PDB file of C-alpha atoms in Angstrom:
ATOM      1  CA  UNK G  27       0.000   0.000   0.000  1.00 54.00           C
ATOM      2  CA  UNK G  28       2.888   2.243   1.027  1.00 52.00           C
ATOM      3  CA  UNK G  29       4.559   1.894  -1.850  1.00 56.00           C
ATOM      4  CA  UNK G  30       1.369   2.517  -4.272  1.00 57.00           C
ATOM      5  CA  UNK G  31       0.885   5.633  -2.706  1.00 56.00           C
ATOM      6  CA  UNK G  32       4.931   6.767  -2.974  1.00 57.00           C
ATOM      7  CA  UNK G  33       4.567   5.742  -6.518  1.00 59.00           C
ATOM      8  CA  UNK G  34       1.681   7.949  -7.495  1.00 57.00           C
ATOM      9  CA  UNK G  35       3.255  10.786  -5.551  1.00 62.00           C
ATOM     10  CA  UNK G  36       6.418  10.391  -7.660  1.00 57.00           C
ATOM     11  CA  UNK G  37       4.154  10.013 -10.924  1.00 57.00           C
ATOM     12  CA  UNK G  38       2.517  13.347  -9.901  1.00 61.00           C
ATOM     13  CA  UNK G  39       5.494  15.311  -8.781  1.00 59.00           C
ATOM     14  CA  UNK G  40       7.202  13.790 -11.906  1.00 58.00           C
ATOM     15  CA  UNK G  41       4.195  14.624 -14.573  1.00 61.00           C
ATOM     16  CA  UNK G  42       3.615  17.654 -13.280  1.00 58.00           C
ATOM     17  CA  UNK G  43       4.347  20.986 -15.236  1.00 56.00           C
ATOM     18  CA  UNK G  44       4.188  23.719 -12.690  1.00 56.00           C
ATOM     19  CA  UNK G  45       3.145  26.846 -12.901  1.00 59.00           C
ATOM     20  CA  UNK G  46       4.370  29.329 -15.581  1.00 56.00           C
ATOM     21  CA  UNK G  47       3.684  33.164 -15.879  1.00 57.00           C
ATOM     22  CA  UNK G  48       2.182  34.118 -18.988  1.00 62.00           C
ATOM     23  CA  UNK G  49       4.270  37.342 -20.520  1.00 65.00           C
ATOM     24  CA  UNK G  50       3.012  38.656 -23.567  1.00 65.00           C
ATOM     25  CA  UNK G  51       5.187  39.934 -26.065  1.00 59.00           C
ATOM     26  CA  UNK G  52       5.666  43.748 -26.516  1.00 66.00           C
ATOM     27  CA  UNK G  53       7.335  44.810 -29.566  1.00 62.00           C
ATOM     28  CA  UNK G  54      10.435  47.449 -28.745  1.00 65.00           C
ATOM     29  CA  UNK G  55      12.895  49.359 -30.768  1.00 63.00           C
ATOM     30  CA  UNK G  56      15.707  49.300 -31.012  1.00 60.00           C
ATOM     31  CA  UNK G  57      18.903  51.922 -31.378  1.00 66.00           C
ATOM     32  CA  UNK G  58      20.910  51.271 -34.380  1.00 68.00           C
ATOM     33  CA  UNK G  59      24.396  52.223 -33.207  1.00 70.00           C
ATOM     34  CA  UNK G  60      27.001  53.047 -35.580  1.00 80.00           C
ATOM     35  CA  UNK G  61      30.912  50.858 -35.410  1.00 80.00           C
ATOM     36  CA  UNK G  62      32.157  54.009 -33.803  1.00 80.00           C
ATOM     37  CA  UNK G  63      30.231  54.392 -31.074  1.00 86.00           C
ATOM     38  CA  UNK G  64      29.663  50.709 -30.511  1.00 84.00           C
ATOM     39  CA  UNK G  65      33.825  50.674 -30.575  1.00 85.00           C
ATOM     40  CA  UNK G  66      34.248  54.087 -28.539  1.00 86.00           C
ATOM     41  CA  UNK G  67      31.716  52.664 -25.887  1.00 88.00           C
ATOM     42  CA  UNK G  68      33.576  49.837 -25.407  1.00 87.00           C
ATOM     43  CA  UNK G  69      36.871  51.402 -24.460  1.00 88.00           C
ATOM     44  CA  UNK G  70      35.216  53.821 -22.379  1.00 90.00           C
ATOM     45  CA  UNK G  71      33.973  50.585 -20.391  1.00 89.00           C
ATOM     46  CA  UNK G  72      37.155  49.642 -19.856  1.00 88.00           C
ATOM     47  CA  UNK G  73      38.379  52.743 -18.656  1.00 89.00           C
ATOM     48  CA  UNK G  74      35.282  53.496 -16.370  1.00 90.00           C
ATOM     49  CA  UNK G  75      35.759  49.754 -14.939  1.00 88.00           C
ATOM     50  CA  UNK G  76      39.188  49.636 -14.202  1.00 87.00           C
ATOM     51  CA  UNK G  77      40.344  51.708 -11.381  1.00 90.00           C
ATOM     52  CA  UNK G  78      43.824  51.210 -11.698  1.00 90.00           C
ATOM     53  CA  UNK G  79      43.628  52.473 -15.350  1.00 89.00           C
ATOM     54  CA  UNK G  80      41.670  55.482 -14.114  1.00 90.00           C
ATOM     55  CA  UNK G  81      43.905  56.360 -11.331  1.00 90.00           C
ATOM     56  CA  UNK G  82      46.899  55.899 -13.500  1.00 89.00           C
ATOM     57  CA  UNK G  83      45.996  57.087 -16.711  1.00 88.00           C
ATOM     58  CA  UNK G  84      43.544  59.688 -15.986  1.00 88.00           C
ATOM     59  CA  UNK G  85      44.240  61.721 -12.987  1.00 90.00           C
ATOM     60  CA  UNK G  86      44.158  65.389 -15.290  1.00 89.00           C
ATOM     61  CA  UNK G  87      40.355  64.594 -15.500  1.00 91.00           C
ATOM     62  CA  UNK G  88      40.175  65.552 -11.633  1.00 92.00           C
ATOM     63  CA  UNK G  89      43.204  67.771 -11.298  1.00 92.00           C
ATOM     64  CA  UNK G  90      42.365  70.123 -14.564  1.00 92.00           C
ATOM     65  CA  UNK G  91      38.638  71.483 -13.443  1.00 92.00           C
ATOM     66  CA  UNK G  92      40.205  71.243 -10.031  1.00 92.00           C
ATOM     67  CA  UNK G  93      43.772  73.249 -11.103  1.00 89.00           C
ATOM     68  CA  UNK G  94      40.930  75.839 -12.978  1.00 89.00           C
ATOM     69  CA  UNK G  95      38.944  76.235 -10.119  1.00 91.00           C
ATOM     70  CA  UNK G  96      42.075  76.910  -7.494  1.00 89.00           C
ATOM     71  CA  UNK G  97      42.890  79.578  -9.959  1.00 87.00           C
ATOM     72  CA  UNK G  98      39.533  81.449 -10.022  1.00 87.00           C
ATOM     73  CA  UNK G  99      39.273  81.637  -6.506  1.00 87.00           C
ATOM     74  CA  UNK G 100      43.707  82.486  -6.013  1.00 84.00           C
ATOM     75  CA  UNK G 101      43.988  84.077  -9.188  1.00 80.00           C
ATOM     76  CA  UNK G 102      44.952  87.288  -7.552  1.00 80.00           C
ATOM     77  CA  UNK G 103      47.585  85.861  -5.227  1.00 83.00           C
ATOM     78  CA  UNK G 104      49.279  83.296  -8.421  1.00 81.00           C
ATOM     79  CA  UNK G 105      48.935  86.548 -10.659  1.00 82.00           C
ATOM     80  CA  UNK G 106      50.711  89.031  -8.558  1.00 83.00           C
ATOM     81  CA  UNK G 107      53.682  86.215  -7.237  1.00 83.00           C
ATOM     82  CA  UNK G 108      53.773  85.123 -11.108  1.00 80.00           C
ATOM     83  CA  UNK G 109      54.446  89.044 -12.163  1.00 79.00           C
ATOM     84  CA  UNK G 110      56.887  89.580  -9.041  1.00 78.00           C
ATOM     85  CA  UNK G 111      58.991  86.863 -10.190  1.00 78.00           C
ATOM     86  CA  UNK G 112      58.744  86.829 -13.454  1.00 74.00           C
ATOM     87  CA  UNK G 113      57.013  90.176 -14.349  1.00 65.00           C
ATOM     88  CA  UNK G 114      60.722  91.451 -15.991  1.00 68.00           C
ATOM     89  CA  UNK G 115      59.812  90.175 -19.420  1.00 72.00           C
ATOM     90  CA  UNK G 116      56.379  90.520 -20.783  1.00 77.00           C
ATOM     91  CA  UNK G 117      54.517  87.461 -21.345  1.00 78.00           C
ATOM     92  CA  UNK G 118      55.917  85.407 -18.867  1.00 84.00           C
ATOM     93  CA  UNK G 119      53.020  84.900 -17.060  1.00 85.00           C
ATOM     94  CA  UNK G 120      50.454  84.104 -19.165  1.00 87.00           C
ATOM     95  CA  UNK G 121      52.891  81.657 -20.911  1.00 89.00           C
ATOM     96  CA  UNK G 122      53.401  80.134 -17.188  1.00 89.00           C
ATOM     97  CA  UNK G 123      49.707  79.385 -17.263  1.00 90.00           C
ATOM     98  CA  UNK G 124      49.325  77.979 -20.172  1.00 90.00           C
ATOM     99  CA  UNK G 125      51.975  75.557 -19.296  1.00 91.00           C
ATOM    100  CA  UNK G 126      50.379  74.789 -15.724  1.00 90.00           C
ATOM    101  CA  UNK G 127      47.542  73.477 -17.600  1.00 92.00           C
ATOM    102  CA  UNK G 128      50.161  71.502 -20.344  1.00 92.00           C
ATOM    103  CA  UNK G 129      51.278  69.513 -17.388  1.00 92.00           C
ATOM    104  CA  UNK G 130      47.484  68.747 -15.649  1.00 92.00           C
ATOM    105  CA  UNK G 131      46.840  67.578 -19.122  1.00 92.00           C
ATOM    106  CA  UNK G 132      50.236  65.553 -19.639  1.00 91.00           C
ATOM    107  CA  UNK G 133      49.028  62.810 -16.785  1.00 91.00           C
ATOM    108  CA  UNK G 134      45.708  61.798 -19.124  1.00 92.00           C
ATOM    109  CA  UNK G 135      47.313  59.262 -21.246  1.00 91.00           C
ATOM    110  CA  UNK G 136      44.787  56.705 -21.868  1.00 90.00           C
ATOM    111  CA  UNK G 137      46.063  55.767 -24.806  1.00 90.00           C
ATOM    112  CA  UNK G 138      49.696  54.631 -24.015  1.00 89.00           C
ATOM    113  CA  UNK G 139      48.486  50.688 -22.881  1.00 90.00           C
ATOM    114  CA  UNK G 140      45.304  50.635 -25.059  1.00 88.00           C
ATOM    115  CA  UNK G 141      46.492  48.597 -27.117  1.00 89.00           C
ATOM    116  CA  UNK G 142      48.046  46.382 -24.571  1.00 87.00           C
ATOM    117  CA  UNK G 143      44.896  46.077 -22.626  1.00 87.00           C
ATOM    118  CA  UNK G 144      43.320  43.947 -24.925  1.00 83.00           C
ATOM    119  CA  UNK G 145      45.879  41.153 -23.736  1.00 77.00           C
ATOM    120  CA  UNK G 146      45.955  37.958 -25.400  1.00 77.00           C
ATOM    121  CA  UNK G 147      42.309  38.548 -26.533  1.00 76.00           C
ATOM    122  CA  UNK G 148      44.012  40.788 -29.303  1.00 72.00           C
ATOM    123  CA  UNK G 149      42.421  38.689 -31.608  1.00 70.00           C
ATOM    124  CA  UNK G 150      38.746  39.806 -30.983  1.00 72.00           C
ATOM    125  CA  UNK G 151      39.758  42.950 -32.105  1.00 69.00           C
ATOM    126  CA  UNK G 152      41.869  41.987 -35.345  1.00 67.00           C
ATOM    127  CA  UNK G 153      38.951  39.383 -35.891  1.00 72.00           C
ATOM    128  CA  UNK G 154      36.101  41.844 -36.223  1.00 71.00           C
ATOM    129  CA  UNK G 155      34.467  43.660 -39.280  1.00 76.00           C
ATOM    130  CA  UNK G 156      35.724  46.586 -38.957  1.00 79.00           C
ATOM    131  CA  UNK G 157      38.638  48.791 -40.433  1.00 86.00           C
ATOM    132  CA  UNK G 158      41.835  49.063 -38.198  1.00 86.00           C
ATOM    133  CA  UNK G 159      41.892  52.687 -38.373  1.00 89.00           C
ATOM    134  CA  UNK G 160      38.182  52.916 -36.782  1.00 88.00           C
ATOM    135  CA  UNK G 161      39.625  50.915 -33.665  1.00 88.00           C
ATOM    136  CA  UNK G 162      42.421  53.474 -33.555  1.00 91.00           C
ATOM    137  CA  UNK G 163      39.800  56.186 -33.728  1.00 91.00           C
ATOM    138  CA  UNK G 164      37.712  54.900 -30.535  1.00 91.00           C
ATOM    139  CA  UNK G 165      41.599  54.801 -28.430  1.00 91.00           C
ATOM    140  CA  UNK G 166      42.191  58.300 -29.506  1.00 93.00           C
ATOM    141  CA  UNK G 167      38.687  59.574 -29.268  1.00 93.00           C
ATOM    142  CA  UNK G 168      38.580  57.961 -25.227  1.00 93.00           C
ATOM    143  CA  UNK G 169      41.961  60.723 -24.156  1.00 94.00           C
ATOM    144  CA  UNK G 170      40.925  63.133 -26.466  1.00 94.00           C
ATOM    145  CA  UNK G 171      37.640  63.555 -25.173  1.00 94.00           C
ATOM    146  CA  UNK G 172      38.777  63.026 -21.576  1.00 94.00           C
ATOM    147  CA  UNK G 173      40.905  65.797 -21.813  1.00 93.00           C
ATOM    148  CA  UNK G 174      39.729  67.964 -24.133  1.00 93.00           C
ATOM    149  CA  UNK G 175      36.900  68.620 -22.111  1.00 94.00           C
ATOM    150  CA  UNK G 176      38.891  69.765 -18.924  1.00 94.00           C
ATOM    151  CA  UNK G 177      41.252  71.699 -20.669  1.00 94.00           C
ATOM    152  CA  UNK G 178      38.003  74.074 -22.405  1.00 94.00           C
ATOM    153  CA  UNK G 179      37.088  74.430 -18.858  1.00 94.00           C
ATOM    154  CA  UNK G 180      40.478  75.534 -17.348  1.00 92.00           C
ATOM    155  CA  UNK G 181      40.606  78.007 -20.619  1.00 92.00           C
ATOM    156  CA  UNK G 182      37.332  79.526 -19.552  1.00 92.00           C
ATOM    157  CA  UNK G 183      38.764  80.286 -16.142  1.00 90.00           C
ATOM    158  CA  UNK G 184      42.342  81.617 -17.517  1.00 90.00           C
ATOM    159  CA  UNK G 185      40.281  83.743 -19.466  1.00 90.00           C
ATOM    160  CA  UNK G 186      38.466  85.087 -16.528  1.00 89.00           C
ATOM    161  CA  UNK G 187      41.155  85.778 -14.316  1.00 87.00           C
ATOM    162  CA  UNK G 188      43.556  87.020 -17.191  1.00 86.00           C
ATOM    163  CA  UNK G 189      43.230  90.281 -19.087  1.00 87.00           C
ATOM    164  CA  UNK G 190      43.875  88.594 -22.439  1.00 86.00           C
ATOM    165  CA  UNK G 191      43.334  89.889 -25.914  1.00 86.00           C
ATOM    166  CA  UNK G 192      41.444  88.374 -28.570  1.00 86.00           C
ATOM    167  CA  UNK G 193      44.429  87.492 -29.989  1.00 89.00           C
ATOM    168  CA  UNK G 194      46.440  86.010 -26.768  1.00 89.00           C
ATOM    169  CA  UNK G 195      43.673  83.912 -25.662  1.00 91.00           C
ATOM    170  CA  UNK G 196      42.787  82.399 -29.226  1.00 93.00           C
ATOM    171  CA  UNK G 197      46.606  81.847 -29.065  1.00 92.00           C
ATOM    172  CA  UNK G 198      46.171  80.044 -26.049  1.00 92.00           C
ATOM    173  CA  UNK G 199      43.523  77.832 -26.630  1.00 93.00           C
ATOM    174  CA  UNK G 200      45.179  77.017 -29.774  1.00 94.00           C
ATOM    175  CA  UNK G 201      48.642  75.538 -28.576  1.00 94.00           C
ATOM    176  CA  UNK G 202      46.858  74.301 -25.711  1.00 94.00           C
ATOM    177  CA  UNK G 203      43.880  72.033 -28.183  1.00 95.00           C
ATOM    178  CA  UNK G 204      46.548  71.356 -30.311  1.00 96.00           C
ATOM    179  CA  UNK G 205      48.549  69.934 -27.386  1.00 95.00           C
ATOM    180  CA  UNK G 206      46.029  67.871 -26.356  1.00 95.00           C
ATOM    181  CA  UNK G 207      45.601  66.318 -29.780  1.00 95.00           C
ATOM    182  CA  UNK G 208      49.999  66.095 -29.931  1.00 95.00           C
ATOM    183  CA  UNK G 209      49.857  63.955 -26.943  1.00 94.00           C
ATOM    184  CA  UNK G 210      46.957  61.600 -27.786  1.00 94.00           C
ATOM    185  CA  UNK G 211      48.582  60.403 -31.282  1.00 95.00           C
ATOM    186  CA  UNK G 212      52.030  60.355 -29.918  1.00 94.00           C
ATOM    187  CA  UNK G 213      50.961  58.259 -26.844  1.00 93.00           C
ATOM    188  CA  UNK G 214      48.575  55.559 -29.080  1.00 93.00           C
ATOM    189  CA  UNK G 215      51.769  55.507 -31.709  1.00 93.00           C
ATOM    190  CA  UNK G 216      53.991  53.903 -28.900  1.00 92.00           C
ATOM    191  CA  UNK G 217      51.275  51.589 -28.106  1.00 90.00           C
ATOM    192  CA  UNK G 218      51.354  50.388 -31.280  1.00 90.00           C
ATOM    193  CA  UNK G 219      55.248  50.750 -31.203  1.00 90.00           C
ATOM    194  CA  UNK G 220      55.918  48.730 -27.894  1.00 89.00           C
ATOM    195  CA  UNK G 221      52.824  46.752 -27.571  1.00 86.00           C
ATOM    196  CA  UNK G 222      53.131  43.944 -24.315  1.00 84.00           C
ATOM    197  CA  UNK G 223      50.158  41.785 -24.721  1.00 82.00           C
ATOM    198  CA  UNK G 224      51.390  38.985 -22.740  1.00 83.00           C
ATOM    199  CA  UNK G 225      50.510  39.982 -19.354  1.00 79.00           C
ATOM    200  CA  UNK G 226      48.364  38.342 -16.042  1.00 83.00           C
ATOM    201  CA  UNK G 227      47.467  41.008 -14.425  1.00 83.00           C
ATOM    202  CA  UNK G 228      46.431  44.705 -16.096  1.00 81.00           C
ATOM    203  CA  UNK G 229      48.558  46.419 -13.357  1.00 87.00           C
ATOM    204  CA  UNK G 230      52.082  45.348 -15.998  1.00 85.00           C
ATOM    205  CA  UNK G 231      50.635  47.243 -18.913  1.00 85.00           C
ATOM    206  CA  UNK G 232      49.627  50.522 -16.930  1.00 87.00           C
ATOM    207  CA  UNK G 233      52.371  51.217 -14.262  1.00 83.00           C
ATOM    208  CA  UNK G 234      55.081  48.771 -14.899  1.00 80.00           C
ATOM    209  CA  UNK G 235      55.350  49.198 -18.618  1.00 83.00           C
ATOM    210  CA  UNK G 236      58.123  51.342 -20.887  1.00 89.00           C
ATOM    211  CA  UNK G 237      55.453  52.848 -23.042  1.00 89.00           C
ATOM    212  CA  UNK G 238      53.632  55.083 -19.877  1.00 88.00           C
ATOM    213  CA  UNK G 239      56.673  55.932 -18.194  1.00 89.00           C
ATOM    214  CA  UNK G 240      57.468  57.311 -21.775  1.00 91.00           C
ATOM    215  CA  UNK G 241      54.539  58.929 -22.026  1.00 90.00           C
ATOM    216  CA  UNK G 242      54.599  60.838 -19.198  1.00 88.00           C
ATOM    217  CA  UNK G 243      58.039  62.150 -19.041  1.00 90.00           C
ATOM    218  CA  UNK G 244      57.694  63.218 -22.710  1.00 89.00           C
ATOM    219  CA  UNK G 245      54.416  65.071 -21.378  1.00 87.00           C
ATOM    220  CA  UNK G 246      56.946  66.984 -18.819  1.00 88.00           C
ATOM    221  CA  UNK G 247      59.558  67.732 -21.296  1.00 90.00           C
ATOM    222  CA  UNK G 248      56.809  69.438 -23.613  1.00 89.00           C
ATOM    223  CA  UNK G 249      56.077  71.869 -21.269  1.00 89.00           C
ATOM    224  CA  UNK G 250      59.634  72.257 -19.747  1.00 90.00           C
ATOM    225  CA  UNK G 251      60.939  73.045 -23.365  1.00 90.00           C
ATOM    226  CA  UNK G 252      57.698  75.296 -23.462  1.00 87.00           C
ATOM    227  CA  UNK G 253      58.719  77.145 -20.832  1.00 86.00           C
ATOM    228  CA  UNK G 254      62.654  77.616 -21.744  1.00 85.00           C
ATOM    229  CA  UNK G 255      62.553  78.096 -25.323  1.00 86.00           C
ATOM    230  CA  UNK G 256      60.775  81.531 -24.201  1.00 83.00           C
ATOM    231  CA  UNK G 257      62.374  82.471 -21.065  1.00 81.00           C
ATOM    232  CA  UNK G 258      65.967  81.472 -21.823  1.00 80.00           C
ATOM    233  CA  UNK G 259      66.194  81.062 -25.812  1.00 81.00           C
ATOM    234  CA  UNK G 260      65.008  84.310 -26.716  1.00 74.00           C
ATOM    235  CA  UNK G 261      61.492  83.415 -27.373  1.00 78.00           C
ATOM    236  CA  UNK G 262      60.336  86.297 -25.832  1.00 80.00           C
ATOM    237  CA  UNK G 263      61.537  88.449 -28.379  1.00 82.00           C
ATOM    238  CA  UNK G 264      58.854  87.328 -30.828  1.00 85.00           C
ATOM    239  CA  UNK G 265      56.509  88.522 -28.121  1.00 84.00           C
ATOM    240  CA  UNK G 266      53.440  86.055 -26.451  1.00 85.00           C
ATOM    241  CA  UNK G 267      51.510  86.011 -29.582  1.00 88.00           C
ATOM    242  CA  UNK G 268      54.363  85.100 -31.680  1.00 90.00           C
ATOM    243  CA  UNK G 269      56.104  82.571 -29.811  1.00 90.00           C
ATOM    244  CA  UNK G 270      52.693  80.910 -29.107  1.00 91.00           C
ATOM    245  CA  UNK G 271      51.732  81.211 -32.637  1.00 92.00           C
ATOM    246  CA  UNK G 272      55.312  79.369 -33.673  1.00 93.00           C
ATOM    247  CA  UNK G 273      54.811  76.388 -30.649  1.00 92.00           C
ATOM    248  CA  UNK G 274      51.288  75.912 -32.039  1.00 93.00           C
ATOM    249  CA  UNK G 275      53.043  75.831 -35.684  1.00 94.00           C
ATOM    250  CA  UNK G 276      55.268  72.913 -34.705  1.00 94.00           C
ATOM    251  CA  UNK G 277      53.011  71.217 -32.378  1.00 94.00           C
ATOM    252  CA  UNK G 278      50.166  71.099 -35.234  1.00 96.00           C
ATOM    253  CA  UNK G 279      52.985  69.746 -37.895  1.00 96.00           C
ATOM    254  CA  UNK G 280      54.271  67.164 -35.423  1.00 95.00           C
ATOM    255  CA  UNK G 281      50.714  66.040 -34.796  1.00 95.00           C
ATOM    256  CA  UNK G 282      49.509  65.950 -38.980  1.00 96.00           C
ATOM    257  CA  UNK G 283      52.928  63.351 -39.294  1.00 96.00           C
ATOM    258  CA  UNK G 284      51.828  61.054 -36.121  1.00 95.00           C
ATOM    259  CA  UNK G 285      48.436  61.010 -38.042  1.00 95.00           C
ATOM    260  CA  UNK G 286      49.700  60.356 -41.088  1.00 95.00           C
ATOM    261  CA  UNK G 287      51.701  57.381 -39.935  1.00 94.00           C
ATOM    262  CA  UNK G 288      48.726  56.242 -37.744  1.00 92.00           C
ATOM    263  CA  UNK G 289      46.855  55.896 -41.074  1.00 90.00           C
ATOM    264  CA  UNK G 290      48.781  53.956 -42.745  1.00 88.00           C
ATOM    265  CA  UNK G 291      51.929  52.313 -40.417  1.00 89.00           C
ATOM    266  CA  UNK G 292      49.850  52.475 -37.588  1.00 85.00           C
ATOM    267  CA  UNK G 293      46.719  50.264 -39.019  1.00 84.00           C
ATOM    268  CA  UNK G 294      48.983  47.860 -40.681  1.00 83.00           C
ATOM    269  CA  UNK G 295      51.346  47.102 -37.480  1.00 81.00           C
ATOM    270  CA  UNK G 296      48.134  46.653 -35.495  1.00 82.00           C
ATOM    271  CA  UNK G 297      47.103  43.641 -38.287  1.00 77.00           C
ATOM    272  CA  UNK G 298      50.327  42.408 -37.629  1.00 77.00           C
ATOM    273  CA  UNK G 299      50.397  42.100 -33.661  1.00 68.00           C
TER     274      UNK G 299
END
């Protein structure tokens, strides 16, 4: 008897098809994104997810609205100590702002271990339908954007605190863009140059690799050759406009040749990785 009863429990529990809530279907649309922003999306998740790569790569996102909003509320005090020092030949200090905000914006360099980030799954990347130069595009776009941003909004506050001409601040804002652009390409073209994609942890590609230390001593000589070439080459001769419109000159040739090379060198060597 027992075991009649066990087996119709079993045949019942067995059998038995529970309960299931009924959903009905609702028709949704949905976004069309384009391979850029499907590609620039993805490396900002990396970046965003990552706090190593954030606190190594991109500390000038805090310290440039930070550095702009010290100097709105000290501007007086940095003004007057910058003229007292340096106030003997004319220029100097709005030069030495400008290059204040070259070296917040030399310690974003997202770009440098980009490439080796992707690690030995290198071959997602290569094995995708897309053009080499449009993942190059989405590394670039991550530091240029990440920067770019910041450095408009310590510009706005130099221009506040400043008495600038038209000329002198659309000087400024031109070496200092064109900076920003200078650095992204030359900091993605050693990625591409020194690439380490065998690596266990992501800590080897951001702080213990040749490219970033690179990076960010180049970043330091930029604006310590900045400062020099007008304060002890002569540069102050041609005057703030003119020696800003000549660093802006060679910055914006220096970045057209990275780009040219990242068009075509760069998008074959990263096939060839």
């Amino acid at each position: 008897m027992a075991d009649t009863i066990s087996s119709i429990s079993f045949l019942k529990i067995a059998t038995s098809s529970g309960r299931t809530a009924r959903r009905t279907y609702k028709e949704k649309n949905m976004k069309q994104r384009s391979i850029f922003s499907a590609l620039l999306s993805k490396e900002f998740g990396r970046f965003l997810s990552s706090p190593v790569y954030m606190l190594n790569c991109g500390l000038g996102v805090l310290l440039l609205p930070v550095g702009g909003i010290v100097l709105l509320f000290k501007s007086s005090t940095v003004i007057s100590v910058l003229n007292d020092v340096f106030g003997e030949r004319v220029g100097c200090t709005p030069l030495l702002l400008c290059a204040v905000v070259c070296v917040l914006a030399s310690m974003n360099n997202m770009a440098a271990p980009s490439i080796s980030l992707e690690g030995k799954s290198f071959w997602l990347v290569q094995s995708l339908p897309v053009k080499p130069w449009q993942v190059l595009q989405a590394k670039l776009a991550v530091q240029l954007l990440l920067t770019g941003v910041p450095v408009c909004f310590c510009l706005l506050c130099l221009a506040v605190i400043y008495p600038w001409s038209g000329a002198e601040l659309f000087l400024a804002a031109f070496v200092l863009l064109v900076y920003v652009l200078f650095s992204a390409l030359f900091d993605l073209s050693l990625g591409l140059l020194m690439p380490n994609l065998n690596w266990t942890n992501e800590i080897t590609p951001i702080k213990e690799s040749i490219v970033t230390v690179i990076s960010m001593i180049s970043g330091f000589s930029y604006t310590i050759l900045f400062c020099v070439g007008y304060m002890l080459l002569d540069g102050w001769k041609l005057g703030f406009a003119g020696y800003m419109a000549l660093v802006g000159a060679v910055t914006l040739v220096l970045s057209i040749l990275l780009l040219l090379w990242l068009r075509k060198r760069g998008c074959s060597q990263l096939i060839s990785l």
